[in-house]
């Protein structure tokens, strides 16, 4: 009897949790992500990657009533660059190297943790990062440091299948969050510093079997192969380590492609080196290339084009255009027509001296600096992989920039050895006093002893129609933080200093801030549980969630 | 008996380590060692082609070794490096290298410079004599502090040998203003409440600034409370160019390089 009543209570509880919202995450729901703003269904919140939430409960008027709701602590050291998903009241977030946590989005308590141990001889250039999972049905998908793709049961946290994407011993890895389109899971590979030949590939969501592969460096006989000489294409890099975007109406998948290899010696790989430093538009059903646009040909500066393609339908000189907004690591902001890749606008958003401008087609007019002289922007770029945001309400495009920051690049011949770095030289950050401290690729610690003489960070808003800045929110240290905007015209971001900011998206005015104490190296997300809006952001080793005071 | 024997062995080993440690810190050679810019640059080319494959571009790819930071497992003096490179270490997989004596000098210069490709020529003398200069004739402790003694007006140098490359330290001694790092520039702050703080920055972010004043007092200021902020471009430190002989400079450098925290 007693057992029976317990079972009955358990049943009742299960029914209570299994509200209609707990319906399976279908491909159709992901396509219409903006119709369910209580959830955060893809890496960038939806296929258009605007990172704009229609939620309006948190406003400029009540922003000072935000309070801490819960914290989840990371169990491992190192930058925490993961972007959570929130689906039906459960948050799914990864931690280093390849763990997934399922967290109650209201309380921060864990349902389960999935552990995956990547091969000990995995290679990554810049930290054992993982940027998150994708979801379809009751299954989560995660790429791994040893270049596998794993499917995980979202209810139990146990693996369903595990597919090798590429050979990690050759320097391949997967650090990005996969993207689900229809019945396929799409990933790109890292390894641009190891002489890989990059690719984007799709896998059957049920089977884990590869459906197609698009090589980001065309092989013999394929168009674009002529932009490489000899065997350079075999080790030419062109990784694809950040999640792409998708336009269902045009049936095009957009993906940013990384630097050519060796990184800093273009003399060792003459030619434009397609499709390095490009955006490619692919048929998501077949992986066939529909168009491409290259930002930096024959790149000597490691200007990966691994930014998020942000898809916005805007008015362009009196006509509606399906645009793609892109602030590139090379220091230029671009507007492209995403139906055909046509160049509409390009303008520098930070100091640029590697090029003196763009021609009519948007090709850069290269102005390489003499050996030993500084190049702006520096090796980490005017911006980088940090997710930007576009608000259809303000019509502005928001992203993190590194200003007044330069590097001195050095070219050397590198010999390719499988699995080893293939740098082709090196670089040092330009400092006004030789050998003084400089900004690191990652945060070096809580002390800023390089000072703003070496560069500074900022959050900026650009009007896509002009390419000009509308406002600048200057930060002292540089920032790797991504953006979140909401329909209350709030912009949420952070930086290496650990401040979490709410800015007025129209003016850039600081409305609220709190010191979370650790670097914010990913974008915040927002969601709703039980009718209440929450904001989550990762700072250092903590995932912090805020909500309005009860 | 057995226990006593073990203790005795430990003691002897300990004493030996202590003696060898005293006799052979990384830079305390008996005679002054010269490292020229030409040799450093030649050494870089040899290093990049012959050594970097295993030791890495930064000199830290072999566990327990960081060549640029003078951290070694088996060697200490320049003669040790010369011997190890020439004969190799079969057990560790390091092959013997057939270098000319001048090439060996160049590789050693590159390592001793801290991989400072752009660094000036420098010489390293005797650390003990250098300490005497630091505490005495140089008058360095009037502003600097080492291991708890000296003033806090200027940066504490207790670990300067681990932080800075030899040519950079040498430049700070000879051209303090030109070599001064931006964080160490003197600041003059006037607060809205009228307080004036003179010192140098320890840290700064978008909203705040942390300072130490000339008396060693720590301040953390909100930028919104600051009325006026001035950053000095000159250093309070005098140049020692012409005030120290070449040998004295080499000794002082040896002492500063020996300060590893």
PDB file of C-alpha atoms in Angstrom, chain A residues 4-124:
ATOM      1  CA  UNK A   4       1.711   1.937  -4.181  1.00  0.00           C
ATOM      2  CA  UNK A   5       1.125   5.478  -2.951  1.00  0.00           C
ATOM      3  CA  UNK A   6       4.790   6.301  -3.531  1.00  0.00           C
ATOM      4  CA  UNK A   7       4.485   5.066  -7.066  1.00  0.00           C
ATOM      5  CA  UNK A   8       1.327   7.095  -7.495  1.00  0.00           C
ATOM      6  CA  UNK A   9       3.028  10.237  -6.241  1.00  0.00           C
ATOM      7  CA  UNK A  10       5.950   9.594  -8.591  1.00  0.00           C
ATOM      8  CA  UNK A  11       3.526   9.202 -11.457  1.00  0.00           C
ATOM      9  CA  UNK A  12       1.720  12.389 -10.578  1.00  0.00           C
ATOM     10  CA  UNK A  13       5.012  14.225 -10.338  1.00  0.00           C
ATOM     11  CA  UNK A  14       6.062  12.899 -13.714  1.00  0.00           C
ATOM     12  CA  UNK A  15       2.800  14.082 -15.219  1.00  0.00           C
ATOM     13  CA  UNK A  16       3.248  17.476 -13.626  1.00  0.00           C
ATOM     14  CA  UNK A  17       6.706  17.861 -15.192  1.00  0.00           C
ATOM     15  CA  UNK A  18       5.606  16.460 -18.536  1.00  0.00           C
ATOM     16  CA  UNK A  19       3.752  19.584 -19.584  1.00  0.00           C
ATOM     17  CA  UNK A  20       3.093  20.168 -23.276  1.00  0.00           C
ATOM     18  CA  UNK A  21       6.376  22.071 -23.385  1.00  0.00           C
ATOM     19  CA  UNK A  22       8.143  18.774 -22.806  1.00  0.00           C
ATOM     20  CA  UNK A  23       7.202  17.647 -26.286  1.00  0.00           C
ATOM     21  CA  UNK A  24      10.149  16.441 -28.327  1.00  0.00           C
ATOM     22  CA  UNK A  25      12.428  18.988 -29.889  1.00  0.00           C
ATOM     23  CA  UNK A  26      11.554  18.587 -33.546  1.00  0.00           C
ATOM     24  CA  UNK A  27      13.420  20.088 -36.484  1.00  0.00           C
ATOM     25  CA  UNK A  28      10.294  22.153 -37.104  1.00  0.00           C
ATOM     26  CA  UNK A  29      10.526  23.673 -33.611  1.00  0.00           C
ATOM     27  CA  UNK A  30      14.198  24.580 -34.148  1.00  0.00           C
ATOM     28  CA  UNK A  31      13.231  26.252 -37.432  1.00  0.00           C
ATOM     29  CA  UNK A  32      10.781  28.449 -35.528  1.00  0.00           C
ATOM     30  CA  UNK A  33      12.963  29.000 -32.452  1.00  0.00           C
ATOM     31  CA  UNK A  34      11.846  32.607 -32.075  1.00  0.00           C
ATOM     32  CA  UNK A  35       8.271  31.369 -31.497  1.00  0.00           C
ATOM     33  CA  UNK A  36       9.344  29.814 -28.188  1.00  0.00           C
ATOM     34  CA  UNK A  37      11.579  32.400 -26.525  1.00  0.00           C
ATOM     35  CA  UNK A  38      11.332  30.521 -23.210  1.00  0.00           C
ATOM     36  CA  UNK A  39      13.893  28.152 -24.746  1.00  0.00           C
ATOM     37  CA  UNK A  40      17.369  28.622 -26.241  1.00  0.00           C
ATOM     38  CA  UNK A  41      17.371  25.941 -28.901  1.00  0.00           C
ATOM     39  CA  UNK A  42      20.634  26.366 -30.831  1.00  0.00           C
ATOM     40  CA  UNK A  43      24.116  27.720 -30.155  1.00  0.00           C
ATOM     41  CA  UNK A  44      23.061  31.185 -31.304  1.00  0.00           C
ATOM     42  CA  UNK A  45      19.423  30.938 -30.249  1.00  0.00           C
ATOM     43  CA  UNK A  46      18.085  30.231 -33.765  1.00  0.00           C
ATOM     44  CA  UNK A  47      19.224  29.570 -37.309  1.00  0.00           C
ATOM     45  CA  UNK A  48      19.602  33.277 -38.108  1.00  0.00           C
ATOM     46  CA  UNK A  49      22.143  33.619 -35.261  1.00  0.00           C
ATOM     47  CA  UNK A  50      20.886  37.031 -34.201  1.00  0.00           C
ATOM     48  CA  UNK A  51      21.127  36.197 -30.486  1.00  0.00           C
ATOM     49  CA  UNK A  52      18.063  38.389 -30.103  1.00  0.00           C
ATOM     50  CA  UNK A  53      15.421  37.250 -27.622  1.00  0.00           C
ATOM     51  CA  UNK A  54      11.793  38.426 -27.815  1.00  0.00           C
ATOM     52  CA  UNK A  55      11.532  38.158 -24.000  1.00  0.00           C
ATOM     53  CA  UNK A  56      10.591  41.456 -22.347  1.00  0.00           C
ATOM     54  CA  UNK A  57      10.095  40.779 -18.655  1.00  0.00           C
ATOM     55  CA  UNK A  58      13.515  42.201 -17.737  1.00  0.00           C
ATOM     56  CA  UNK A  59      13.556  45.850 -18.796  1.00  0.00           C
ATOM     57  CA  UNK A  60      15.676  48.966 -18.378  1.00  0.00           C
ATOM     58  CA  UNK A  61      13.178  49.999 -15.677  1.00  0.00           C
ATOM     59  CA  UNK A  62      13.588  46.904 -13.512  1.00  0.00           C
ATOM     60  CA  UNK A  63      17.151  45.894 -14.400  1.00  0.00           C
ATOM     61  CA  UNK A  64      18.337  46.942 -10.934  1.00  0.00           C
ATOM     62  CA  UNK A  65      16.015  44.322  -9.432  1.00  0.00           C
ATOM     63  CA  UNK A  66      18.077  41.497 -10.889  1.00  0.00           C
ATOM     64  CA  UNK A  67      19.284  39.097  -8.231  1.00  0.00           C
ATOM     65  CA  UNK A  68      21.369  35.961  -8.144  1.00  0.00           C
ATOM     66  CA  UNK A  69      19.196  32.877  -8.565  1.00  0.00           C
ATOM     67  CA  UNK A  70      21.743  30.079  -8.740  1.00  0.00           C
ATOM     68  CA  UNK A  71      25.292  29.096  -9.617  1.00  0.00           C
ATOM     69  CA  UNK A  72      26.778  25.956 -11.113  1.00  0.00           C
ATOM     70  CA  UNK A  73      30.513  25.498 -10.682  1.00  0.00           C
ATOM     71  CA  UNK A  74      32.803  24.072 -13.301  1.00  0.00           C
ATOM     72  CA  UNK A  75      34.852  21.107 -12.072  1.00  0.00           C
ATOM     73  CA  UNK A  76      37.877  21.761 -14.267  1.00  0.00           C
ATOM     74  CA  UNK A  77      40.295  24.624 -14.848  1.00  0.00           C
ATOM     75  CA  UNK A  78      40.644  26.632 -18.012  1.00  0.00           C
ATOM     76  CA  UNK A  79      38.526  29.108 -19.925  1.00  0.00           C
ATOM     77  CA  UNK A  80      34.862  28.064 -19.935  1.00  0.00           C
ATOM     78  CA  UNK A  81      33.622  28.959 -23.426  1.00  0.00           C
ATOM     79  CA  UNK A  82      30.490  26.850 -23.495  1.00  0.00           C
ATOM     80  CA  UNK A  83      27.139  28.175 -24.637  1.00  0.00           C
ATOM     81  CA  UNK A  84      24.181  26.528 -22.893  1.00  0.00           C
ATOM     82  CA  UNK A  85      21.003  25.314 -24.573  1.00  0.00           C
ATOM     83  CA  UNK A  86      17.724  25.512 -22.649  1.00  0.00           C
ATOM     84  CA  UNK A  87      15.000  23.118 -23.749  1.00  0.00           C
ATOM     85  CA  UNK A  88      11.814  22.494 -21.776  1.00  0.00           C
ATOM     86  CA  UNK A  89      13.180  23.812 -18.460  1.00  0.00           C
ATOM     87  CA  UNK A  90      16.457  21.898 -18.711  1.00  0.00           C
ATOM     88  CA  UNK A  91      19.788  23.532 -19.455  1.00  0.00           C
ATOM     89  CA  UNK A  92      22.465  21.537 -21.270  1.00  0.00           C
ATOM     90  CA  UNK A  93      25.975  22.908 -20.913  1.00  0.00           C
ATOM     91  CA  UNK A  94      29.399  21.406 -21.578  1.00  0.00           C
ATOM     92  CA  UNK A  95      32.564  21.770 -19.532  1.00  0.00           C
ATOM     93  CA  UNK A  96      36.169  20.887 -20.323  1.00  0.00           C
ATOM     94  CA  UNK A  97      37.270  18.664 -21.802  1.00  0.00           C
ATOM     95  CA  UNK A  98      34.067  16.955 -23.028  1.00  0.00           C
ATOM     96  CA  UNK A  99      31.554  16.701 -20.199  1.00  0.00           C
ATOM     97  CA  UNK A 100      27.877  17.568 -20.563  1.00  0.00           C
ATOM     98  CA  UNK A 101      25.723  18.651 -17.644  1.00  0.00           C
ATOM     99  CA  UNK A 102      21.913  18.601 -17.585  1.00  0.00           C
ATOM    100  CA  UNK A 103      20.802  21.282 -15.162  1.00  0.00           C
ATOM    101  CA  UNK A 104      17.380  22.245 -13.842  1.00  0.00           C
ATOM    102  CA  UNK A 105      17.101  25.727 -15.374  1.00  0.00           C
ATOM    103  CA  UNK A 106      15.104  27.018 -12.378  1.00  0.00           C
ATOM    104  CA  UNK A 107      17.255  25.790  -9.482  1.00  0.00           C
ATOM    105  CA  UNK A 108      20.681  24.963 -10.923  1.00  0.00           C
ATOM    106  CA  UNK A 109      20.522  21.388  -9.620  1.00  0.00           C
ATOM    107  CA  UNK A 110      21.952  18.693 -11.873  1.00  0.00           C
ATOM    108  CA  UNK A 111      20.045  15.782 -13.363  1.00  0.00           C
ATOM    109  CA  UNK A 112      23.155  14.066 -14.705  1.00  0.00           C
ATOM    110  CA  UNK A 113      26.703  14.567 -15.959  1.00  0.00           C
ATOM    111  CA  UNK A 114      28.063  12.814 -19.026  1.00  0.00           C
ATOM    112  CA  UNK A 115      31.829  12.250 -19.053  1.00  0.00           C
ATOM    113  CA  UNK A 116      33.824  11.641 -22.195  1.00  0.00           C
ATOM    114  CA  UNK A 117      37.577  11.159 -22.092  1.00  0.00           C
ATOM    115  CA  UNK A 118      39.201  12.303 -25.328  1.00  0.00           C
ATOM    116  CA  UNK A 119      42.342  10.500 -26.474  1.00  0.00           C
ATOM    117  CA  UNK A 120      45.377  11.650 -24.515  1.00  0.00           C
ATOM    118  CA  UNK A 121      47.234  12.550 -27.703  1.00  0.00           C
ATOM    119  CA  UNK A 122      44.541  15.002 -28.903  1.00  0.00           C
ATOM    120  CA  UNK A 123      45.928  18.291 -30.198  1.00  0.00           C
ATOM    121  CA  UNK A 124      44.350  21.698 -29.848  1.00  0.00           C
TER     122      UNK A 124
END
